[in-house]
Protein backbone atom coordinates (compact mmCIF):
# COMPACT_ATOMS: atom_id res chain seq x y z
CA LEU A 1 0.80 -21.31 -2.83
CA PHE A 2 3.08 -24.14 -3.96
CA PRO A 3 2.12 -26.50 -5.50
CA PHE A 4 -1.08 -24.69 -6.52
CA GLY A 5 0.39 -21.41 -7.80
CA PRO A 6 1.33 -20.81 -11.42
CA MET A 7 4.53 -22.71 -12.17
CA ALA A 8 5.99 -19.63 -13.91
CA GLN A 9 6.40 -17.94 -10.53
CA TYR A 10 8.85 -20.69 -9.51
CA ALA A 11 10.75 -20.82 -12.83
CA THR A 12 13.17 -17.94 -12.25
CA SER A 13 15.23 -16.62 -9.40
CA PRO A 14 15.04 -13.00 -8.26
CA ASN A 15 17.75 -10.52 -9.19
CA LEU A 16 20.08 -10.33 -6.18
CA ASN A 17 21.33 -6.88 -7.26
CA ALA A 18 18.16 -4.88 -7.73
CA SER A 19 15.83 -2.49 -6.01
CA ILE A 20 12.82 -3.80 -4.11
CA ASN A 21 9.73 -1.59 -3.93
CA SER A 22 7.08 -1.92 -1.26
CA SER A 23 3.92 0.18 -1.57
CA TYR A 24 1.51 0.91 1.26
CA VAL A 25 -1.05 3.46 2.42
CA LEU A 26 -0.97 5.67 5.51
CA ALA A 27 -3.88 7.71 6.85
CA ASP A 28 -4.43 10.64 9.17
CA THR A 29 -7.49 10.02 11.34
CA THR A 30 -10.13 12.02 13.14
CA ALA A 31 -8.26 11.05 16.35
CA GLY A 32 -5.29 13.13 15.16
CA VAL A 33 -2.89 10.24 14.54
CA ARG A 34 -1.26 8.83 11.41
CA VAL A 35 -1.80 5.09 11.02
CA PRO A 36 -1.00 2.38 8.50
CA VAL A 37 -4.08 1.44 6.48
CA PRO A 38 -4.85 -2.28 6.79
CA LEU A 39 -4.99 -3.45 3.19
CA ASN A 40 -6.65 -6.80 3.82
CA ALA A 41 -10.07 -8.40 4.00
CA THR A 42 -10.90 -7.32 7.55
CA GLY A 43 -9.28 -3.88 7.47
CA THR A 44 -10.66 -2.35 4.30
CA GLY A 45 -11.77 -5.27 2.16
CA ILE A 46 -9.15 -4.10 -0.35
CA GLY A 47 -5.93 -6.06 -0.73
CA ARG A 48 -2.45 -4.61 -1.05
CA ALA A 49 -2.04 -6.35 -4.41
CA GLU A 50 -5.15 -4.57 -5.67
CA VAL A 51 -3.64 -1.20 -4.74
CA GLU A 52 -0.26 -2.12 -6.23
CA GLY A 53 -1.99 -3.21 -9.44
CA GLN A 54 -3.58 0.24 -9.72
CA LEU A 55 -0.54 2.38 -8.75
CA ALA A 56 -0.31 4.24 -12.04
CA ARG A 57 -4.03 5.05 -12.02
CA ILE A 58 -3.94 6.21 -8.40
CA ILE A 59 -0.89 8.41 -9.03
CA ASP A 60 -2.69 9.96 -12.01
CA ASP A 61 -5.94 10.38 -10.04
CA PRO A 62 -5.39 10.40 -6.25
CA SER A 63 -9.15 10.65 -5.65
CA LEU A 64 -9.19 6.89 -6.31
CA LEU A 65 -7.85 6.58 -2.74
CA GLY A 66 -11.37 7.57 -1.70
CA VAL A 67 -12.47 3.98 -2.26
CA ILE A 68 -10.20 2.96 0.62
CA ALA A 69 -11.64 5.61 2.96
CA ARG A 70 -15.21 4.64 2.10
CA ALA A 71 -14.51 0.93 2.51
CA TYR A 72 -12.92 1.50 5.91
CA ARG A 73 -15.88 3.65 7.01
CA GLU A 74 -18.31 0.91 5.97
CA LEU A 75 -16.42 -1.80 7.85
CA HIS A 76 -15.50 0.26 10.93
CA PRO A 77 -18.07 3.04 11.52
CA ASP A 78 -17.28 3.06 15.26
CA ARG A 79 -13.53 3.77 14.84
CA PRO A 80 -11.75 7.07 14.10
CA GLN A 81 -12.16 7.78 10.40
CA TYR A 82 -9.59 8.70 7.77
CA THR A 83 -9.17 12.39 6.96
CA HIS A 84 -6.18 12.19 4.61
CA LEU A 85 -4.63 9.26 2.73
CA TYR A 86 -1.03 8.90 1.55
CA LEU A 87 0.15 6.36 -1.02
CA MET A 88 3.74 5.56 -0.05
CA ARG A 89 6.63 3.51 -1.44
CA ASP A 90 9.72 2.21 0.32
CA THR A 91 12.64 1.32 -1.95
CA THR A 92 15.46 -0.89 -0.72
CA ASP A 93 18.55 -1.64 -2.80
CA LEU A 94 19.98 -5.15 -2.79
CA GLU A 95 23.55 -6.21 -3.29
CA ASN A 96 24.15 -9.96 -3.48
CA GLY A 97 20.67 -10.43 -2.05
CA LYS A 98 21.26 -8.26 1.04
CA ALA A 99 19.86 -4.82 1.77
CA VAL A 100 22.45 -2.07 1.39
CA GLY A 101 22.20 1.61 2.21
CA GLU A 102 19.22 3.34 3.68
CA LYS A 103 15.64 2.59 2.72
CA VAL A 104 14.21 5.44 0.64
CA THR A 105 10.60 6.42 1.33
CA SER A 106 8.62 8.47 -1.17
CA MET A 107 5.05 9.71 -1.32
CA LEU A 108 3.43 8.75 -4.61
CA ALA A 109 0.05 10.40 -4.07
CA GLN A 110 -2.12 11.94 -1.38
CA TRP A 111 -5.79 12.70 -1.07
CA GLU A 112 -7.86 14.61 1.45
CA VAL A 113 -11.10 12.89 2.42
CA PRO A 114 -14.02 15.31 1.90
């Protein structure tokens, strides 16, 4: 968003020796396949940043994933629907700014759509 973003986001450099976390949602569908959930305006109307901002709440109460299933159903009633949602996280370690080792994937929460 430069030059329109907050200047604080440009004031520091990232740690080149850290872990990077990437959260996302997967879903099982009525078609019997597991798919990535499109966390954007046209997929669910819910952004990835919104989900990431609520991670702790969703982990504590996985039924909050139901909002995603309902939003998808509203936007795409003609497509296979979600039957089970999985909140996932990939963690990648950096060394001198480069990925090292294997990516670690963990399931943070899951919820069965009623």
